[in-house]
PDB file of C-alpha atoms in Angstrom:
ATOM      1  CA  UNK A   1     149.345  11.457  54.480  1.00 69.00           C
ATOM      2  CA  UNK A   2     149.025  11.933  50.628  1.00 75.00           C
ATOM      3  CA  UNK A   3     151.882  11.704  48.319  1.00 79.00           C
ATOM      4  CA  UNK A   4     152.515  13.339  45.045  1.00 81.00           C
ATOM      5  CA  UNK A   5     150.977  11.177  42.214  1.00 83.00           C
ATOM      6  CA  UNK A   6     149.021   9.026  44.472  1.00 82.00           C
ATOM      7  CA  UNK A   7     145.683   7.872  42.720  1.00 83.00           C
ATOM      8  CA  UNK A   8     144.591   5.975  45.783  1.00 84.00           C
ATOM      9  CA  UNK A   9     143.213   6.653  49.370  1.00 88.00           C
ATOM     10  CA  UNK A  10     146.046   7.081  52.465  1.00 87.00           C
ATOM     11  CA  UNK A  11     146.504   4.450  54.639  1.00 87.00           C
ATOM     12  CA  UNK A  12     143.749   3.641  56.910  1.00 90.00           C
ATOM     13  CA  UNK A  13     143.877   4.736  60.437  1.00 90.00           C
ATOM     14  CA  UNK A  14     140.939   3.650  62.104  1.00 91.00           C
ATOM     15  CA  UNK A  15     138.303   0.964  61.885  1.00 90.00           C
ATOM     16  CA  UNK A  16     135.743   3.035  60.114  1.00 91.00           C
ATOM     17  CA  UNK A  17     138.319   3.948  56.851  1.00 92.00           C
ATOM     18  CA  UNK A  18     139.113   0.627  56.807  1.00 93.00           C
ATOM     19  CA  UNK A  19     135.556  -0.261  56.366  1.00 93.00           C
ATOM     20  CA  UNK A  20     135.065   2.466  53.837  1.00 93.00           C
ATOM     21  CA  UNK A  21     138.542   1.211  51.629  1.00 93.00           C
ATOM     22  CA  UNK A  22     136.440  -2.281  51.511  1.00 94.00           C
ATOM     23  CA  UNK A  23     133.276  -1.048  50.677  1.00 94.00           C
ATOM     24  CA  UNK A  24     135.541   0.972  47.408  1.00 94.00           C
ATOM     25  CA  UNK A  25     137.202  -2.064  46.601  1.00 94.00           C
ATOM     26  CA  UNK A  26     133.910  -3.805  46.550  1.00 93.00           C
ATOM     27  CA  UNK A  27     131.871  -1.075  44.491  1.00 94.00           C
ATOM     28  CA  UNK A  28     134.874  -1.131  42.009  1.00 94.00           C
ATOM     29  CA  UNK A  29     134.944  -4.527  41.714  1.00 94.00           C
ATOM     30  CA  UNK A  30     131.093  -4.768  40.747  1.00 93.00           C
ATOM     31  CA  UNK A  31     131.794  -2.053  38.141  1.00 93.00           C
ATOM     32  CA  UNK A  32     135.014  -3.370  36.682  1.00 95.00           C
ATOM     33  CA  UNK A  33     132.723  -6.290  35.760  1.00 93.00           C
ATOM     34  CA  UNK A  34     129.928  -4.700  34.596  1.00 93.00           C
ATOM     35  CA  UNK A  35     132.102  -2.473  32.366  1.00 95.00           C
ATOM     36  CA  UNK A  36     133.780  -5.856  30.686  1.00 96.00           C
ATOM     37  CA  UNK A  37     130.621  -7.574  30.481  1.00 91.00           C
ATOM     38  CA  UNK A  38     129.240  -4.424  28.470  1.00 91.00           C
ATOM     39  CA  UNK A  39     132.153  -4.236  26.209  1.00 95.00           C
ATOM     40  CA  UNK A  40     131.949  -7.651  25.331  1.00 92.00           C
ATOM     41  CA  UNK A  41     128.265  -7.381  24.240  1.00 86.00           C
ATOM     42  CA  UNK A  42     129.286  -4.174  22.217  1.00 88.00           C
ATOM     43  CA  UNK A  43     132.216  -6.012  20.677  1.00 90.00           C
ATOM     44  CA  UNK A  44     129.779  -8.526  19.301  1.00 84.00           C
ATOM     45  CA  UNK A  45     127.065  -6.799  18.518  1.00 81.00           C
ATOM     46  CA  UNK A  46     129.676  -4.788  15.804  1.00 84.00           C
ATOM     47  CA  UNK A  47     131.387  -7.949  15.139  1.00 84.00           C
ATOM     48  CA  UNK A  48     128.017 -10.005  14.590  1.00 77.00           C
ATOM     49  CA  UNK A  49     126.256  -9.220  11.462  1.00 73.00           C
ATOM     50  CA  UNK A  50     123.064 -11.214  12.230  1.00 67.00           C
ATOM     51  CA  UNK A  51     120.215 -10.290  14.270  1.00 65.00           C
ATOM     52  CA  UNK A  52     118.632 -13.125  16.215  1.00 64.00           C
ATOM     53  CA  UNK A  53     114.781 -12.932  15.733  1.00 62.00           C
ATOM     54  CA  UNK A  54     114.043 -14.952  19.041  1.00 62.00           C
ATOM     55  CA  UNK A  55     116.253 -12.181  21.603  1.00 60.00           C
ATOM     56  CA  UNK A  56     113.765  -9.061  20.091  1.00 60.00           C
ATOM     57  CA  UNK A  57     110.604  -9.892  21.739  1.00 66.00           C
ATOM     58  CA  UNK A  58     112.044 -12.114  24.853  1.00 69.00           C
ATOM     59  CA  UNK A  59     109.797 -11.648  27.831  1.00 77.00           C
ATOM     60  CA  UNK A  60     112.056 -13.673  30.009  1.00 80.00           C
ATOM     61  CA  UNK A  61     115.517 -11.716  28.855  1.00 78.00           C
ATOM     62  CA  UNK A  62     113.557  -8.351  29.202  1.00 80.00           C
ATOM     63  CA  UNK A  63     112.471 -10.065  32.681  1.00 84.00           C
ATOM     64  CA  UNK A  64     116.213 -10.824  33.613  1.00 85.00           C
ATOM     65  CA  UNK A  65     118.093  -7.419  32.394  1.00 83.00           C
ATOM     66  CA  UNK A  66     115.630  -5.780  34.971  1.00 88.00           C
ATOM     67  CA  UNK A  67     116.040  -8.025  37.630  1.00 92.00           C
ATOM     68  CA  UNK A  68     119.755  -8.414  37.361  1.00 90.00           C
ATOM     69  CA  UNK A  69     120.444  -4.549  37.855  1.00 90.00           C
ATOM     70  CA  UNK A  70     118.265  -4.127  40.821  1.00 92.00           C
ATOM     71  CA  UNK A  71     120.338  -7.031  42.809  1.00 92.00           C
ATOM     72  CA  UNK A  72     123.495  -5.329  41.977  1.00 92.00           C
ATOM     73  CA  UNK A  73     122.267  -2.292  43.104  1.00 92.00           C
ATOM     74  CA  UNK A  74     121.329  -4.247  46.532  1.00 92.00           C
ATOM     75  CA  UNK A  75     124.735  -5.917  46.885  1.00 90.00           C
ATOM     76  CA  UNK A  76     126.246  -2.496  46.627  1.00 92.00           C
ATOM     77  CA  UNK A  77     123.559  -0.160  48.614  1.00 93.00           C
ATOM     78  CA  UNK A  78     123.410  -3.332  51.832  1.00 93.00           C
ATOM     79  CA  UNK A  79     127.482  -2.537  52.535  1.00 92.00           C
ATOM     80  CA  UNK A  80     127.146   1.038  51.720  1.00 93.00           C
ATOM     81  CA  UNK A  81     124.167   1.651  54.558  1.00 93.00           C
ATOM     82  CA  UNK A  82     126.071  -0.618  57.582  1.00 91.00           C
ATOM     83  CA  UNK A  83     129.257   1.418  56.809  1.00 92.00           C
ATOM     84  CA  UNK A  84     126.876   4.592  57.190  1.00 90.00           C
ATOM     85  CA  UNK A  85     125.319   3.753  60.158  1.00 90.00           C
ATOM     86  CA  UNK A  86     128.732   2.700  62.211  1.00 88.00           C
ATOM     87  CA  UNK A  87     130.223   6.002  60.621  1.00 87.00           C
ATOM     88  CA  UNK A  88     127.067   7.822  62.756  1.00 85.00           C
ATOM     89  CA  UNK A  89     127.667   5.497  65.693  1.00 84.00           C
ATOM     90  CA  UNK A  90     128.560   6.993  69.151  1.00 81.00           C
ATOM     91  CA  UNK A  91     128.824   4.966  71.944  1.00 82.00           C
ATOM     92  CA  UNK A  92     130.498   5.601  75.294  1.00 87.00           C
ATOM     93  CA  UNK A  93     133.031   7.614  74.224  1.00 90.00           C
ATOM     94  CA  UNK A  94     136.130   7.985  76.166  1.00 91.00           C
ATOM     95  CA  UNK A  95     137.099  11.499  75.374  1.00 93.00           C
ATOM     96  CA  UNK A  96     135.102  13.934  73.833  1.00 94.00           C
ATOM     97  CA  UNK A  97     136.330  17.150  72.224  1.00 95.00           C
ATOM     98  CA  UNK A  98     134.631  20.060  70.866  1.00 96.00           C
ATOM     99  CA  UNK A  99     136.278  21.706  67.313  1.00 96.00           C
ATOM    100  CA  UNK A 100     134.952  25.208  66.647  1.00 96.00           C
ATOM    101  CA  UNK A 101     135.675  26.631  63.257  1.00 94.00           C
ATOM    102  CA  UNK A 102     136.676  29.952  62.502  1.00 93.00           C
ATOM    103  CA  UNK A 103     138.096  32.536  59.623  1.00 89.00           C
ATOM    104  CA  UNK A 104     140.415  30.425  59.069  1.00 89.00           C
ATOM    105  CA  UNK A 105     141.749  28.693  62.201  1.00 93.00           C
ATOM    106  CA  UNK A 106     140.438  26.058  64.381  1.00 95.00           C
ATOM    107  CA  UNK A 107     139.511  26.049  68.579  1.00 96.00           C
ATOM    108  CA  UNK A 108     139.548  23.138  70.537  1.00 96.00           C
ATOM    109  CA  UNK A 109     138.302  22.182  73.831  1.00 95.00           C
ATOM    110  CA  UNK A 110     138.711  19.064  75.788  1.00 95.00           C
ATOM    111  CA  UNK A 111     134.776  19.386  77.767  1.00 92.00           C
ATOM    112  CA  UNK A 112     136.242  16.613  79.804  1.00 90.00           C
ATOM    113  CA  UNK A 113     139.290  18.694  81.894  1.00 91.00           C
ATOM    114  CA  UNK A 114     139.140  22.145  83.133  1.00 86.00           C
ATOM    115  CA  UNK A 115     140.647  25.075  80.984  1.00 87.00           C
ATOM    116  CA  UNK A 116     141.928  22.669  78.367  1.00 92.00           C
ATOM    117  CA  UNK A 117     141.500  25.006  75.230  1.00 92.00           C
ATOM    118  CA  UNK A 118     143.609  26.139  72.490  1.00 94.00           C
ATOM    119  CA  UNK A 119     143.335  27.680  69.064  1.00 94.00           C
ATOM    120  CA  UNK A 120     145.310  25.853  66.175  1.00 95.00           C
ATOM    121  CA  UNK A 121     147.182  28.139  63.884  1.00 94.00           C
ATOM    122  CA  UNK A 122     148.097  27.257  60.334  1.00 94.00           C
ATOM    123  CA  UNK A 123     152.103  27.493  60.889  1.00 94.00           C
ATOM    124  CA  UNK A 124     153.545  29.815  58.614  1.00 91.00           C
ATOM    125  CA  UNK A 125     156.489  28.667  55.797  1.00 88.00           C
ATOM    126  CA  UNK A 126     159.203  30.948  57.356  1.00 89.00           C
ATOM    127  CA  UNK A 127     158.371  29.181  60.449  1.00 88.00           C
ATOM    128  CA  UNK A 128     158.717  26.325  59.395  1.00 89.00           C
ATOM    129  CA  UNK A 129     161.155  23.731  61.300  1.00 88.00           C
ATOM    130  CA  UNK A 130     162.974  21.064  59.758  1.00 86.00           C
ATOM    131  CA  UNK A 131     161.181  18.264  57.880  1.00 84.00           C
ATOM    132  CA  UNK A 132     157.388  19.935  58.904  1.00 87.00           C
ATOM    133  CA  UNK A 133     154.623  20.064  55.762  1.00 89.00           C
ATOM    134  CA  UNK A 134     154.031  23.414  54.717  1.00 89.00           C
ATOM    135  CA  UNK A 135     150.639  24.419  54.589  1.00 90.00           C
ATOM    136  CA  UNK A 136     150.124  21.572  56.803  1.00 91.00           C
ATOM    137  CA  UNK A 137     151.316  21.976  60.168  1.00 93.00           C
ATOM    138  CA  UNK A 138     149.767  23.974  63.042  1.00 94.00           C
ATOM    139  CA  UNK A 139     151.138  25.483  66.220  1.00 92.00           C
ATOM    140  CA  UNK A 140     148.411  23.413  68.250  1.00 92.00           C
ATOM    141  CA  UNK A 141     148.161  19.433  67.700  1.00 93.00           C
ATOM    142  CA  UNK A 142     145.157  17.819  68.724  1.00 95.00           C
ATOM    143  CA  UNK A 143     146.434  15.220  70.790  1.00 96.00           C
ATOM    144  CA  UNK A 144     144.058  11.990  71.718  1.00 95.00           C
ATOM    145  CA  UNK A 145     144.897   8.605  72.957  1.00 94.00           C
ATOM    146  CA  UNK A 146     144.937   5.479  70.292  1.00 93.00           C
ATOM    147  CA  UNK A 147     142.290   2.726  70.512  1.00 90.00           C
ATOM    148  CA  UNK A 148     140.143   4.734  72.682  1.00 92.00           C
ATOM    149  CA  UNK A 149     136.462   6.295  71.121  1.00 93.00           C
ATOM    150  CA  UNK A 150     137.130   9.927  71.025  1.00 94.00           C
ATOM    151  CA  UNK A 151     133.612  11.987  69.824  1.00 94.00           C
ATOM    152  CA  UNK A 152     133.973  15.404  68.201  1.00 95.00           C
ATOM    153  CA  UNK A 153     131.728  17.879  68.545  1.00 95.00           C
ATOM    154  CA  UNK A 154     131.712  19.933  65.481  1.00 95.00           C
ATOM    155  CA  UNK A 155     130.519  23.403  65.004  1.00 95.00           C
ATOM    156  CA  UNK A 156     131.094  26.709  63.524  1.00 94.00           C
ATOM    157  CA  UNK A 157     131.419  30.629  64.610  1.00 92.00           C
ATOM    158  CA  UNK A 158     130.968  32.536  61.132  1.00 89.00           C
ATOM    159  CA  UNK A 159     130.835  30.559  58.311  1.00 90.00           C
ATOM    160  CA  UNK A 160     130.385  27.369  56.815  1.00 92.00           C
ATOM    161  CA  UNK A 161     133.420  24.815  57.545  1.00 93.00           C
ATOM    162  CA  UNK A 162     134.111  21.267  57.457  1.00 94.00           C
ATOM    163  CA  UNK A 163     136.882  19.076  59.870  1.00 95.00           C
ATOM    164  CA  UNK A 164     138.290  16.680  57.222  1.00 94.00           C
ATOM    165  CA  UNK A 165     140.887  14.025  58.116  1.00 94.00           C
ATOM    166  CA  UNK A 166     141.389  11.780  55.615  1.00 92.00           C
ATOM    167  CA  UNK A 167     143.422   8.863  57.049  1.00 92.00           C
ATOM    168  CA  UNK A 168     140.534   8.563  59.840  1.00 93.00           C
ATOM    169  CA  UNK A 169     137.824   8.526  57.256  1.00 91.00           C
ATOM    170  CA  UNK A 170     136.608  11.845  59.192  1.00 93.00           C
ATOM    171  CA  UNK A 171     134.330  14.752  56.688  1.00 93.00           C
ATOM    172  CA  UNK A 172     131.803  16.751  59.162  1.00 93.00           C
ATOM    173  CA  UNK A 173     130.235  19.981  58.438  1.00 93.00           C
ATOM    174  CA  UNK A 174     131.022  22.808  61.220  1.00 94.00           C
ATOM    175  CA  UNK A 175     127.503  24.864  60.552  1.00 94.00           C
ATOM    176  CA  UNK A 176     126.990  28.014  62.636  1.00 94.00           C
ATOM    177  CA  UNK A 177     124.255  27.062  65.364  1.00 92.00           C
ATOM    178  CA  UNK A 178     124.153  23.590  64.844  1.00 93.00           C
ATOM    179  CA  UNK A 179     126.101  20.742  66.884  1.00 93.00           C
ATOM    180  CA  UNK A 180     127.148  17.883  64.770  1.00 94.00           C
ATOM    181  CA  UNK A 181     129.065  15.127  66.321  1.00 93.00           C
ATOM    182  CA  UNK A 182     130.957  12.243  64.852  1.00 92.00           C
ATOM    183  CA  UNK A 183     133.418   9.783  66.482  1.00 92.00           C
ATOM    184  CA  UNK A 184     137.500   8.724  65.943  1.00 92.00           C
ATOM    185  CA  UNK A 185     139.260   5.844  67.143  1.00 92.00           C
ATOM    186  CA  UNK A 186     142.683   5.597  65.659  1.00 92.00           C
ATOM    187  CA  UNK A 187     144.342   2.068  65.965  1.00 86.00           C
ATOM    188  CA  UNK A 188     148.088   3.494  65.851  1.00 89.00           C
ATOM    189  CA  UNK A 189     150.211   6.355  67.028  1.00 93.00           C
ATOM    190  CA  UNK A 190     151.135   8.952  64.342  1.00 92.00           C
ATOM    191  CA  UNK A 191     150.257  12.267  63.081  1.00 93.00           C
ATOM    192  CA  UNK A 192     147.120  12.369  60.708  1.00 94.00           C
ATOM    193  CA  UNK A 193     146.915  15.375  58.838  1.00 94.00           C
ATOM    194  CA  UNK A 194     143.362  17.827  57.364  1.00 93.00           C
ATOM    195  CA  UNK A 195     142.063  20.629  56.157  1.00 91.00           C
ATOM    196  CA  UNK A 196     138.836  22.434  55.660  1.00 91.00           C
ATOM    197  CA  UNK A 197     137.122  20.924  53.172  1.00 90.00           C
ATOM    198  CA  UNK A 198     134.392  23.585  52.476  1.00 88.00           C
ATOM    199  CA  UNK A 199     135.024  26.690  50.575  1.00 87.00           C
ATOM    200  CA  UNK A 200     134.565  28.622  53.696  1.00 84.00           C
ATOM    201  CA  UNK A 201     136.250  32.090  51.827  1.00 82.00           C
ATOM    202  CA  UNK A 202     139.479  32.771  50.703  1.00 83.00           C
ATOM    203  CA  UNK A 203     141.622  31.229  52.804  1.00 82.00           C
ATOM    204  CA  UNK A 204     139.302  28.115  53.728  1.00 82.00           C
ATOM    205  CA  UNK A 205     142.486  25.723  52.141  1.00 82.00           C
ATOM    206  CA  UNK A 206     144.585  27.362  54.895  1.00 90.00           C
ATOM    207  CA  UNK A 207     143.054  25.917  57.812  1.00 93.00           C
ATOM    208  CA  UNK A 208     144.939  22.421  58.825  1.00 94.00           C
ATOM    209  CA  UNK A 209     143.937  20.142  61.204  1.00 95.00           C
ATOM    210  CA  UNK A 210     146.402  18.024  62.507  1.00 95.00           C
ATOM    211  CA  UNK A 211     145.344  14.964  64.819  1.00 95.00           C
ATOM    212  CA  UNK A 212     148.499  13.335  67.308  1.00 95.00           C
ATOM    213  CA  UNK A 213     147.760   9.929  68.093  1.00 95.00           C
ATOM    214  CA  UNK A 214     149.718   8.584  71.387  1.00 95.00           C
ATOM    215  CA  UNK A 215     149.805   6.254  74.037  1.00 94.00           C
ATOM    216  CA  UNK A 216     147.519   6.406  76.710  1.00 92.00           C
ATOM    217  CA  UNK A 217     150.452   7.542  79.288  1.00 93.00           C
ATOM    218  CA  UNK A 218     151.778   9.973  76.816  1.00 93.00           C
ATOM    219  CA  UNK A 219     148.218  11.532  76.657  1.00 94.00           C
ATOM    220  CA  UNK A 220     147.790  11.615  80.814  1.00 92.00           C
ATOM    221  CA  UNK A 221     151.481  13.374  80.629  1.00 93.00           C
ATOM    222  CA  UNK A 222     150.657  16.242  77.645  1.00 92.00           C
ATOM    223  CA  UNK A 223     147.547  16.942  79.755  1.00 92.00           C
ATOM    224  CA  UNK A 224     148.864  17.332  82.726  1.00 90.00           C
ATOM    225  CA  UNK A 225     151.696  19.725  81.130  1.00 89.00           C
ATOM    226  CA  UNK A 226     148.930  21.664  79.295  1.00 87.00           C
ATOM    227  CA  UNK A 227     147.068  22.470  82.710  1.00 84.00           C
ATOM    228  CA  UNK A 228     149.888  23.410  84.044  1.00 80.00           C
ATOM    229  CA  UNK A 229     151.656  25.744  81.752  1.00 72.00           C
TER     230      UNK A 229
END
């Protein structure tokens, strides 16, 4: 999760943030360079009191300060589309689970077991136990098995709402009578914290999500105990 005074992303959790951290890295890297290339020119052109004749009318300079932007744009717009398309990707998902926003707490339902639903509950601070994030814990954890494709499908009862996880490199809108799906593969047990990230009213910063990532055999045992109780 975020620290205080971090200026960077979290930790990537999944194959699709790590995709996104390179494609920043990349992007940054094309405009660190741009920006010293430009403040070199500027430093000369105030440092330089001469005016070359030959560079004002230049056909081939006009012909190459055109070009040159457009295949930067390319190198930067070719990563940005693949990581776009694999972020819309779902295929053969192993688990699928259906997220339901509401003012302000969250429903789940796992569509693939019978009567496995639960509302998530921001957990209040005087409740609190020892070491958990206030603000950031719930009474519900969504719990899902690592390096297995889990899809999402995300929707909304009242208002606009949006299931954020940062770590997983997860942002969908929750829109009232619309389905939107997206998918989550986590490649290592932990907890992965969110929030609503749409100004869904005045508590919209109160509703957490928290994702539990866990073994396949730990999963098969916290569903089982779920059905049961």
């Amino acid at each position: 999760m975020a620290h205080p005074a971090q200026l960077g992303f979290q930790d990537a959790a999944s194959p699709i943030m790590e995709e996104l951290l390179h494609l920043h890295d990349h992007a940054m890297m094309v405009v660190f360079l741009i920006s010293i290339f430009v403040l070199y020119i500027i430093t000369l052109m105030i440092q330089t009191p001469l005016t070359h004749t030959g560079t004002t009318d230049a056909q081939m300079m006009e012909t190459i300060w055109t070009i040159l932007p457009a295949i930067i744009l390319a190198l930067i717009a070719l990563p940005s589309l693949r990581v776009l398309y694999l972020m819309d990707e779902v295929c053969n998902p192993h688990l699928t689970i259906k997220a339901l926003g509401h003012q302000w707490y969250w429903s789940y339902e796992y569509t693939d077991y019978t009567d496995l639903a639960f509302d998530s509950y921001m957990v209040q601070t005087q409740d609190l136990h020892q070491g958990a994030l206030r603000l950031l814990e719930t009474d519900h954890r969504v719990v899902i098995p690592t390096d297995s494709p889990t899809r999402v499908l995300i929707s909304a009862e009242d208002v606009l709402h949006s299931w954020a996880v940062p770590a997983l490199g997860v942002k969908t809108d929750a829109i009232p009578g619309r389905l939107n799906q997206t998918t989550i593969t986590t490649a290592r047990p932990g907890l992965f914290f969110g929030q609503c990230s749409e100004i869904c009213g005045s508590n919209h910063s109160f509703m957490p999500i928290v994702i539990e990532a866990t073994m396949l055999e730990e999963f098969e045992h916290w569903t089982a105990t779920t059905l049961q109780s």
